[in-house]
XYZ file of C-alpha atoms in Angstrom:
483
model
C 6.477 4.179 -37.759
C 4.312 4.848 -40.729
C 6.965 4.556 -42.897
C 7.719 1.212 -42.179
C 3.678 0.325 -43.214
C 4.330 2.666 -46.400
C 3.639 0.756 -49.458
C 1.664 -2.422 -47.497
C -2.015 -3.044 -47.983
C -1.871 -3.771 -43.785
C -4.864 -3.084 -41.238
C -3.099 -2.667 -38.273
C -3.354 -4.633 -34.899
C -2.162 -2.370 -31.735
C -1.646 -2.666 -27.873
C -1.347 0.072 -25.656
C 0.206 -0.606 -21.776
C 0.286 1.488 -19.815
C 1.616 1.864 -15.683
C 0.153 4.248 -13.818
C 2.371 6.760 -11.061
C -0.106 5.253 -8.275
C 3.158 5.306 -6.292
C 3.549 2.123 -3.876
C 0.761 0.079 -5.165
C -0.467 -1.204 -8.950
C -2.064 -0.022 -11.509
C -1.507 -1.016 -14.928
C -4.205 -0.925 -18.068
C -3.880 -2.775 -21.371
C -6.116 -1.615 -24.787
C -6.109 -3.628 -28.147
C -7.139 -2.036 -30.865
C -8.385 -3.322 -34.492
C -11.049 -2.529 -37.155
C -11.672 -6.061 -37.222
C -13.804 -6.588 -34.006
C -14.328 -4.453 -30.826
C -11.496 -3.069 -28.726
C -10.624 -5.254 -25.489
C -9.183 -4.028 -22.487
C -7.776 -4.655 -19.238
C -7.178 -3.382 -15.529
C -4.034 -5.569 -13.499
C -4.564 -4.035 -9.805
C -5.815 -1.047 -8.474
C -4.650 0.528 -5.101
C -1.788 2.524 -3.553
C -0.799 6.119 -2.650
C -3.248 8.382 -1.439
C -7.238 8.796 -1.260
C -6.998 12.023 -3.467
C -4.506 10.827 -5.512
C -6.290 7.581 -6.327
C -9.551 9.804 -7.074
C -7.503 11.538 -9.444
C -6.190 9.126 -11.350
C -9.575 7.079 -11.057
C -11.012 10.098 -12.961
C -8.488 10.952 -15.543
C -9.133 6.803 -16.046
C -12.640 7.183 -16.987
C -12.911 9.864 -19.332
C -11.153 7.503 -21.913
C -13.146 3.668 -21.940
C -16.103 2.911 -19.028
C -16.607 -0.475 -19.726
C -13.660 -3.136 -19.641
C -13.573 -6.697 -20.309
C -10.750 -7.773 -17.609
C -10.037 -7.076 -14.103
C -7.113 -9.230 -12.807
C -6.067 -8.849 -9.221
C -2.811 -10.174 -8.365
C -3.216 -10.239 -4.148
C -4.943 -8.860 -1.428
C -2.955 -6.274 -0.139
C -4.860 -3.694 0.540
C -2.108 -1.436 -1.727
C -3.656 -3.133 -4.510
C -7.005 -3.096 -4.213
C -7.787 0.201 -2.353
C -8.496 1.849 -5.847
C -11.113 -0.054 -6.619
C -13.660 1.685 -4.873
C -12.535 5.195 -7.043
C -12.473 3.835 -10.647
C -16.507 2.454 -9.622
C -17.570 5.690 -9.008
C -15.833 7.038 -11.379
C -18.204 5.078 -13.295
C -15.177 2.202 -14.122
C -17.402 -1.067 -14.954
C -15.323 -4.649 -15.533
C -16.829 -8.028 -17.301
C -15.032 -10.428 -15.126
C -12.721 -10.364 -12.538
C -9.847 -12.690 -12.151
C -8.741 -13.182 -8.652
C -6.444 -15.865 -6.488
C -7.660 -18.862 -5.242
C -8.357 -18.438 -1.643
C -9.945 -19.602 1.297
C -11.266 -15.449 1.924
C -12.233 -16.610 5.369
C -9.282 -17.696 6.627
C -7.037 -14.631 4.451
C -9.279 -12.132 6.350
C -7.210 -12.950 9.437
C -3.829 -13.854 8.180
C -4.656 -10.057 6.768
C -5.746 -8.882 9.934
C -2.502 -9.917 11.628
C -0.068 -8.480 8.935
C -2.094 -5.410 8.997
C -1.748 -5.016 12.846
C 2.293 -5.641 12.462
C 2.485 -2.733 10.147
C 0.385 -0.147 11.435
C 1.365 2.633 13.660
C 0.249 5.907 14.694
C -0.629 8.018 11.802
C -2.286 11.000 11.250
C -3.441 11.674 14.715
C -4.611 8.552 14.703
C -3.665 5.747 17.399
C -2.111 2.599 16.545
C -5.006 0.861 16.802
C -7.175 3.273 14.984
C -5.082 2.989 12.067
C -5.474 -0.598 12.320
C -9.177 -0.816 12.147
C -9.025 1.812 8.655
C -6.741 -0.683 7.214
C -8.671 -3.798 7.905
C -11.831 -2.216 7.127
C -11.167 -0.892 3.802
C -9.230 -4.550 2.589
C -12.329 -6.396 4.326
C -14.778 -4.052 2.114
C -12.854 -4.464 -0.974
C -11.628 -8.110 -0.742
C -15.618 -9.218 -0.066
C -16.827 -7.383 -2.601
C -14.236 -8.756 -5.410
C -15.386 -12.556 -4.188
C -18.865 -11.714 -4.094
C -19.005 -9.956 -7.583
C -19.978 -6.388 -7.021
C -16.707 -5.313 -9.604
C -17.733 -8.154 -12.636
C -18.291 -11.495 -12.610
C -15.715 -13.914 -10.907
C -13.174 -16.604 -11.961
C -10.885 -18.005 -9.332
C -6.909 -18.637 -10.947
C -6.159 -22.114 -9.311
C -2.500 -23.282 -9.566
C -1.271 -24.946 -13.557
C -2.657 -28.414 -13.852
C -0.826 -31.083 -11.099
C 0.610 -32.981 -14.558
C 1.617 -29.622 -15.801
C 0.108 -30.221 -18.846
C -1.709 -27.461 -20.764
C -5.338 -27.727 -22.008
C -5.864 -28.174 -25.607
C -5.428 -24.854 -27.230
C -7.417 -25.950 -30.488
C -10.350 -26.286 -28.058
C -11.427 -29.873 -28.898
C -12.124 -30.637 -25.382
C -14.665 -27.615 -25.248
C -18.033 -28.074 -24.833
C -19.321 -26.484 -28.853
C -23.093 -24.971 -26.543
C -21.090 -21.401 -26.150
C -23.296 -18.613 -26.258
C -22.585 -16.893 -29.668
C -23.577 -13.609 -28.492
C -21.186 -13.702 -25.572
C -18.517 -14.571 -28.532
C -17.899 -11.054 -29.659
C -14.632 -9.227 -29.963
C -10.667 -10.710 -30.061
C -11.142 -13.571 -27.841
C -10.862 -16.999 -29.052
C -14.376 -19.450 -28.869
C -12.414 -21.752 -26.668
C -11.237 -18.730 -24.389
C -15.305 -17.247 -24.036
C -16.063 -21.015 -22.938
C -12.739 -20.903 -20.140
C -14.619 -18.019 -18.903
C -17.547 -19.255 -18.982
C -17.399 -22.350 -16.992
C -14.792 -20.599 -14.395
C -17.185 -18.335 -13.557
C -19.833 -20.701 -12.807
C -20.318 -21.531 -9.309
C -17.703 -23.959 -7.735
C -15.974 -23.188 -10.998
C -12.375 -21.828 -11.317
C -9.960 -21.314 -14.158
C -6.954 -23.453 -14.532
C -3.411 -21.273 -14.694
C -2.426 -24.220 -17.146
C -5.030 -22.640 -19.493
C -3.947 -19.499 -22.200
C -6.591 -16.727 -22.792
C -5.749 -16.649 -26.430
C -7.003 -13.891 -28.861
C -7.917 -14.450 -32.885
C -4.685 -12.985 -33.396
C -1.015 -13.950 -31.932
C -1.773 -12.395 -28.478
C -2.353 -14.061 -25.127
C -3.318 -13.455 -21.757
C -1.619 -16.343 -18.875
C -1.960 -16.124 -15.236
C 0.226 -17.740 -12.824
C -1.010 -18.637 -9.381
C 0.207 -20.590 -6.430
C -2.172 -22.975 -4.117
C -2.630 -20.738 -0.873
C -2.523 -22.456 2.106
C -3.204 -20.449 5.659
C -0.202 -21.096 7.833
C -0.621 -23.136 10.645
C 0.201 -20.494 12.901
C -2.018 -18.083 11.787
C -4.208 -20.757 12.667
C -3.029 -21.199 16.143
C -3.165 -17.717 16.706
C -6.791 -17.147 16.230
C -7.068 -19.983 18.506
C -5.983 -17.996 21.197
C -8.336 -17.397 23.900
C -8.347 -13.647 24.424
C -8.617 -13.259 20.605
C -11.762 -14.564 20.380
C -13.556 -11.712 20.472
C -12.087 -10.452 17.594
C -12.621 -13.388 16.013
C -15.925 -13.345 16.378
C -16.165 -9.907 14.565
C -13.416 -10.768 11.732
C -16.159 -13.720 11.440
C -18.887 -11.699 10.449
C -18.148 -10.240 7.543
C -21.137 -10.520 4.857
C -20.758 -9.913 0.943
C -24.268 -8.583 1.313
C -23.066 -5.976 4.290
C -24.983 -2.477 3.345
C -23.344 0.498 4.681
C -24.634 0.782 8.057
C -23.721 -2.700 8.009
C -20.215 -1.765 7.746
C -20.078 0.854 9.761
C -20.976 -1.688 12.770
C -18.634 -3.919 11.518
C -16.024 -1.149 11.764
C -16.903 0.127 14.797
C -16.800 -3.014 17.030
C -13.652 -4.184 15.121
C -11.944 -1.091 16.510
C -13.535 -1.803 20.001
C -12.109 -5.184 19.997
C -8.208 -4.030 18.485
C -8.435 -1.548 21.237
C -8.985 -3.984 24.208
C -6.141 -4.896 26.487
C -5.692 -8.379 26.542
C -7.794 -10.189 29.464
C -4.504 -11.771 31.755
C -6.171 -14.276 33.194
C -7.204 -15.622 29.285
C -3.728 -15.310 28.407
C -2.053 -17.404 31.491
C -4.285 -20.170 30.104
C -2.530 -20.279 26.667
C 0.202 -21.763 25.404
C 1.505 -19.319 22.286
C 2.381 -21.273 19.044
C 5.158 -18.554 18.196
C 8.211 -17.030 19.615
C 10.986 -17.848 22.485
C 10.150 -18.400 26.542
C 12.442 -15.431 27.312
C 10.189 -13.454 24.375
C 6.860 -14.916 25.840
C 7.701 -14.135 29.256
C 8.455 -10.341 28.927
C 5.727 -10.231 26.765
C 2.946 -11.883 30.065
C 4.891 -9.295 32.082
C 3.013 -6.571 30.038
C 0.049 -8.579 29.627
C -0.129 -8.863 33.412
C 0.238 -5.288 33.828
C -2.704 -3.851 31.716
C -0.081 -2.763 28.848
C -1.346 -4.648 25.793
C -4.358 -4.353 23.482
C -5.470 -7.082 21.560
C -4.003 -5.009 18.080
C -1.152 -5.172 19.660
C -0.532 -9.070 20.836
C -1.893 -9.912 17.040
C 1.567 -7.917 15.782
C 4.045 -8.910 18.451
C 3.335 -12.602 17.481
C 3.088 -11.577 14.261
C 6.592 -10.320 14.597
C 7.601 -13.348 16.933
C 7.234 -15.537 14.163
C 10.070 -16.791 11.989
C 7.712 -17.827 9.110
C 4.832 -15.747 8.829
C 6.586 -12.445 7.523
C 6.983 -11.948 3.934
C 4.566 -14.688 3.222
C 2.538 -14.491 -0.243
C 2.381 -17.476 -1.870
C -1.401 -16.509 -3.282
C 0.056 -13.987 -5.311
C -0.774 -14.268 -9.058
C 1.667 -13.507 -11.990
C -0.290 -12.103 -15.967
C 1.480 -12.597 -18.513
C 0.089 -10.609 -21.766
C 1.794 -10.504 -24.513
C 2.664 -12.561 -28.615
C 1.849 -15.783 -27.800
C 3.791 -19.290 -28.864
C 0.877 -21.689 -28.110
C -2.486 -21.847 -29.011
C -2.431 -19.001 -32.273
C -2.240 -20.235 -35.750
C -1.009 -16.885 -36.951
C 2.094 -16.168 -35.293
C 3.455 -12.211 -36.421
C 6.851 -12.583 -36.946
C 7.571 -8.422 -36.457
C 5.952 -6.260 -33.958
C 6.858 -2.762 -33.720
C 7.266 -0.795 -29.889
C 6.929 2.801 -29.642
C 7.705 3.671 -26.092
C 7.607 7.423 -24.360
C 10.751 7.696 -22.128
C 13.467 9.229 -24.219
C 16.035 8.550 -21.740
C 15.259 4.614 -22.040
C 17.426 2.942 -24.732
C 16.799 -0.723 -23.606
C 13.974 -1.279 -25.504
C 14.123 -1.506 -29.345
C 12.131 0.991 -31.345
C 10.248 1.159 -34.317
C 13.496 0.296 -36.589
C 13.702 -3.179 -34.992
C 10.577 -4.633 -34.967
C 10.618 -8.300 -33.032
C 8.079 -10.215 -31.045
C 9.856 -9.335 -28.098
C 7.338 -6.920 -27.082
C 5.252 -8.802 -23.638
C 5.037 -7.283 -20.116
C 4.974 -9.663 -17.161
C 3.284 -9.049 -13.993
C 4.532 -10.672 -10.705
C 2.308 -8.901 -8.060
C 4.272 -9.535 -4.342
C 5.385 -13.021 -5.774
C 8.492 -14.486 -4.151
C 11.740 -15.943 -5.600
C 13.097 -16.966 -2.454
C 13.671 -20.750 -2.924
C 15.172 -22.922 -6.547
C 11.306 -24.937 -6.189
C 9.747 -21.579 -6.737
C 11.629 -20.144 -9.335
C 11.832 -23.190 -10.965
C 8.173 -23.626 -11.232
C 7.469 -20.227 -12.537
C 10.115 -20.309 -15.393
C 8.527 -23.861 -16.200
C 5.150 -22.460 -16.732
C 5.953 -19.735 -18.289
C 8.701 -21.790 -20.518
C 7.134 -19.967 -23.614
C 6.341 -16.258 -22.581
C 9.236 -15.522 -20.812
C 11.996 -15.306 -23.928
C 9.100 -13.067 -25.381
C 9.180 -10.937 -22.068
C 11.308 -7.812 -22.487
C 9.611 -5.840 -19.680
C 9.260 -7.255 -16.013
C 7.068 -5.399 -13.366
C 9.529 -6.433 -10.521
C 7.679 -8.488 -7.602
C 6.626 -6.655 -4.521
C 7.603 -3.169 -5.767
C 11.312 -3.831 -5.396
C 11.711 -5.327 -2.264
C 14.608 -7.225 -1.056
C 12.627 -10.040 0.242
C 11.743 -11.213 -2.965
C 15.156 -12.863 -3.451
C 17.779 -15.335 -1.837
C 20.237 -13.706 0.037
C 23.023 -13.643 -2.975
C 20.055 -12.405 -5.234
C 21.300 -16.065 -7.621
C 17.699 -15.868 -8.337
C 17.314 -12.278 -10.060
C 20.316 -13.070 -11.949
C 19.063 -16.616 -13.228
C 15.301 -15.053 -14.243
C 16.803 -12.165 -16.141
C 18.405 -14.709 -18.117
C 15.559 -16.010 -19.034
C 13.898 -13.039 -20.306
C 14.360 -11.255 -23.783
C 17.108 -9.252 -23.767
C 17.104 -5.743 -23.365
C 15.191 -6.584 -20.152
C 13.825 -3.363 -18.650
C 12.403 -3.741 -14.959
C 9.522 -1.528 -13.682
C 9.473 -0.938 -9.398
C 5.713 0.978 -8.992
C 7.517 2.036 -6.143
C 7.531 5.237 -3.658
C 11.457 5.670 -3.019
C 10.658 8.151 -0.222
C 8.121 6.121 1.853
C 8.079 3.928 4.935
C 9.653 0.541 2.801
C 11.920 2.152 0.876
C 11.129 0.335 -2.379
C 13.127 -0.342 -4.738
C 15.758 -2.060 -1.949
C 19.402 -0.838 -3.527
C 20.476 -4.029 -4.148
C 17.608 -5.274 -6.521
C 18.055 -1.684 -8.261
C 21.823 -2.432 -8.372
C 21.331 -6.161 -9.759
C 18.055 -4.570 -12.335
C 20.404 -1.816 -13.838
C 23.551 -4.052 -14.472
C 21.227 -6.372 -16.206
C 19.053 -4.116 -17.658
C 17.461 -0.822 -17.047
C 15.278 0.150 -13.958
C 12.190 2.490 -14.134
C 10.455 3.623 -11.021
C 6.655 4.615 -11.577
C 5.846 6.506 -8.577
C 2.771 9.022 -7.496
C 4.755 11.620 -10.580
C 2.956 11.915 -13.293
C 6.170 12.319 -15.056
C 7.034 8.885 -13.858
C 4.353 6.680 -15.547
C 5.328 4.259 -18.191
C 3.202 3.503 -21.729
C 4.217 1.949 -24.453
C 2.522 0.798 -27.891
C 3.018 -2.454 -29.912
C 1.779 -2.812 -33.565
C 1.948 -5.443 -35.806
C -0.631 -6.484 -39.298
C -3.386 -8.796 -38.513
C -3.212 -12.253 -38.903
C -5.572 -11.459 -42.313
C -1.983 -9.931 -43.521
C 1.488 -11.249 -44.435
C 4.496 -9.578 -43.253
């Protein structure tokens, strides 16, 4: 690599990813570096694997950089968020926190259903037991995200409705930005983005770039959330309401005795059976009469807690599984709107000897950005098509994909058309990333996305190994330098 500088009066401008082996979660950290102006950094996700393993990596986090600029969540799920606890007291500090643009109220208990599908018995513990942990923790860590305790807050809303981007010259921003907030690589018009997303009522526009005084941006991608109307009918139910009532409560400014009530009656309330007489009154917005009837037959007979009516309607359902539309994409990487200075060579160092998709240091490109899909789907043309069209610029530039929901099968139309036609879209060698744990109760990746990801490219899978983790550096001359 240094050879290729040898001879050039060049100050170097470099960008470290890296993915973490959290194992079936996220957990991925970007660092640019220059002597021009400050480092920046920043966290996508946080949450997966184990308690101890989490601490661990939490740790071995912190004794590099404290204090970050960005914290971007892609979704709720509680496998990537759970972490976020462990890199606080590890002493882990972020600026501002991106997050989706939800209704948390009404998430809370589409949540609290999936959670009660999914959970079983577990370490000694019951069914129901399990449950409560679950819904606890993601009710802990989703209020505290919304109510600021991990930086301060911008909510992604969905690209403008004329899908028109904002000025990237900034002459529609208001010139009042507070110069001492305008330190490090971040454009003035970016700092004033910021600014006014994070005031209250305030959100930040996917249509609008994060752009850095150097070719380097920062886009999010995010989908209007909408609860489903039968999650809505479902908390209608009579003999839910007591649960309701406690999924209700929730408080941003909950201390911790707070929410150890909280956690305590919400595991009183999962564990009740179902009250019959409540039930015979109710007309269920999900499933068949021959389902519904064997299902009052158990009711009837004292056989069904309230945990587990919430995940056999959850199950009953034919549209509430699989459903993530609030999932946000981050795109970081050279940028082809909004920078003055495009580079027109950036060169990738990467640490996995085996991988040969990637081109090293003697083929430098702009080729070099990583694109995160969180759980997003690719089921349907509509959705594909309107994630290709916004990111019409960043995706040819995109030569390594984190693939969406670790892998999973569900992602993709049944013929997987829709793999096939985003690859195509993405710089080629492609590789594909599955923070994944092969051996676990989903069984991410699903063989036939690793099948479709290794004939079009090559697949990595970043488990709870340390040997598994993927980093890789990109360095090009600053804009103040030709190449």
């Amino acid at each position: 690599m240094d050879d290729y500088f040898e001879g050039m009066n060049v100050i170097r401008f470099q960008v470290d990813r890296v993915q973490h082996p959290i194992g079936q979660g996220g957990f991925h950290s970007v660092a640019l570096h220059s002597s021009h102006w400050h480092g920046f950094s920043m966290v996508v996700d946080c949450g997966g694997s184990n308690l101890a393993h989490r601490e661990t990596l939490a740790k071995a986090f912190a004794e590099g950089r404290r204090e970050h600029d960005f914290l971007a969540i892609s979704h709720l799920d509680d496998d990537h968020i759970n972490g976020l606890e462990d890199l606080r007291k590890a002493g882990i500090v972020f600026r501002t926190v991106f997050l989706p643009h939800v209704d948390l109220s009404r998430y809370l208990k589409w949540m609290t259903l999936r959670i009660c599908a999914n959970s079983t018995c577990e370490n000694d513990l019951s069914a129901e037991d399990q449950a409560a942990e679950t819904i606890s923790s993601f009710s802990h860590s989703s209020a505290g995200l919304y109510s600021g305790r991990y930086g301060e807050v911008v909510r992604v809303t969905p690209p403008n409705r004329d899908g028109s981007d904002r000025d990237p010259s900034g002459r529609d921003a208001d010139r009042d930005v507070d110069l001492d907030r305008h330190r490090g690589p971040l454009t003035k018009q970016s700092h004033h983005a910021i600014s006014k997303g994070a005031q209250s009522g305030g959100s930040l526009s996917s249509s609008t770039s994060l752009t850095f005084e150097l070719d380097w941006l920062i886009r999010f991608y995010s989908r209007e959330w909408s609860c489903p109307k039968e999650v809505s009918a479902i908390w209608k139910i009579p003999a839910l309401q007591g649960l309701r009532r406690v999924i209700d409560s929730i408080n941003s400014d909950f201390g911790r005795a707070e929410w150890a009530a909280f956690s305590s009656s919400l595991r009183d309330e999962l564990k009740k059976k179902v009250d019959n007489a409540l039930w015979k009154s109710t007309t269920s917005p999900v499933g068949k009469a021959s389902d519904l009837a064997k299902l009052s037959t158990e009711i009837s007979n004292g056989e069904v807690s309230c945990k587990e009516l919430l995940s056999r309607l959850y199950k009953l359902s034919g549209s509430l599984q699989d459903y993530n539309d609030a999932s946000m994409c981050v795109y970081s990487g050279p940028a082809d709107r909004g920078v003055a200075a495009p580079r027109k060579h950036f060169i990738r160092l990467q640490d996995v000897p085996t991988l040969k998709a990637l081109p090293r240091h003697d083929n430098p490109n702009r080729r070099v950005g990583w694109m995160h899909t969180g759980d997003a789907a690719f089921k349907t043309k509509a959705k594909l098509e309107a994630f290709v069209q916004h990111y019409f610029g960043e995706l040819p530039l995109t030569s390594v994909m984190v693939l969406p929901h670790h892998g999973s099968r569900m992602s993709f139309d049944a013929k997987m058309n829709y793999l096939h036609q985003l690859s195509a879209c993405l710089a080629r060698p492609t590789v594909f990333i599955a923070p994944a744990n092969p051996g676990g109760p989903y069984h991410h990746p699903h063989p036939e996305v690793e099948n479709v990801c290794k004939l079009l490219g090559e697949l990595l899978i970043v488990d709870d190994r340390a040997a598994s983790q993927y980093s890789d550096t990109a360095i090009t001359p600053t804009p103040w330098c030709t190449l």
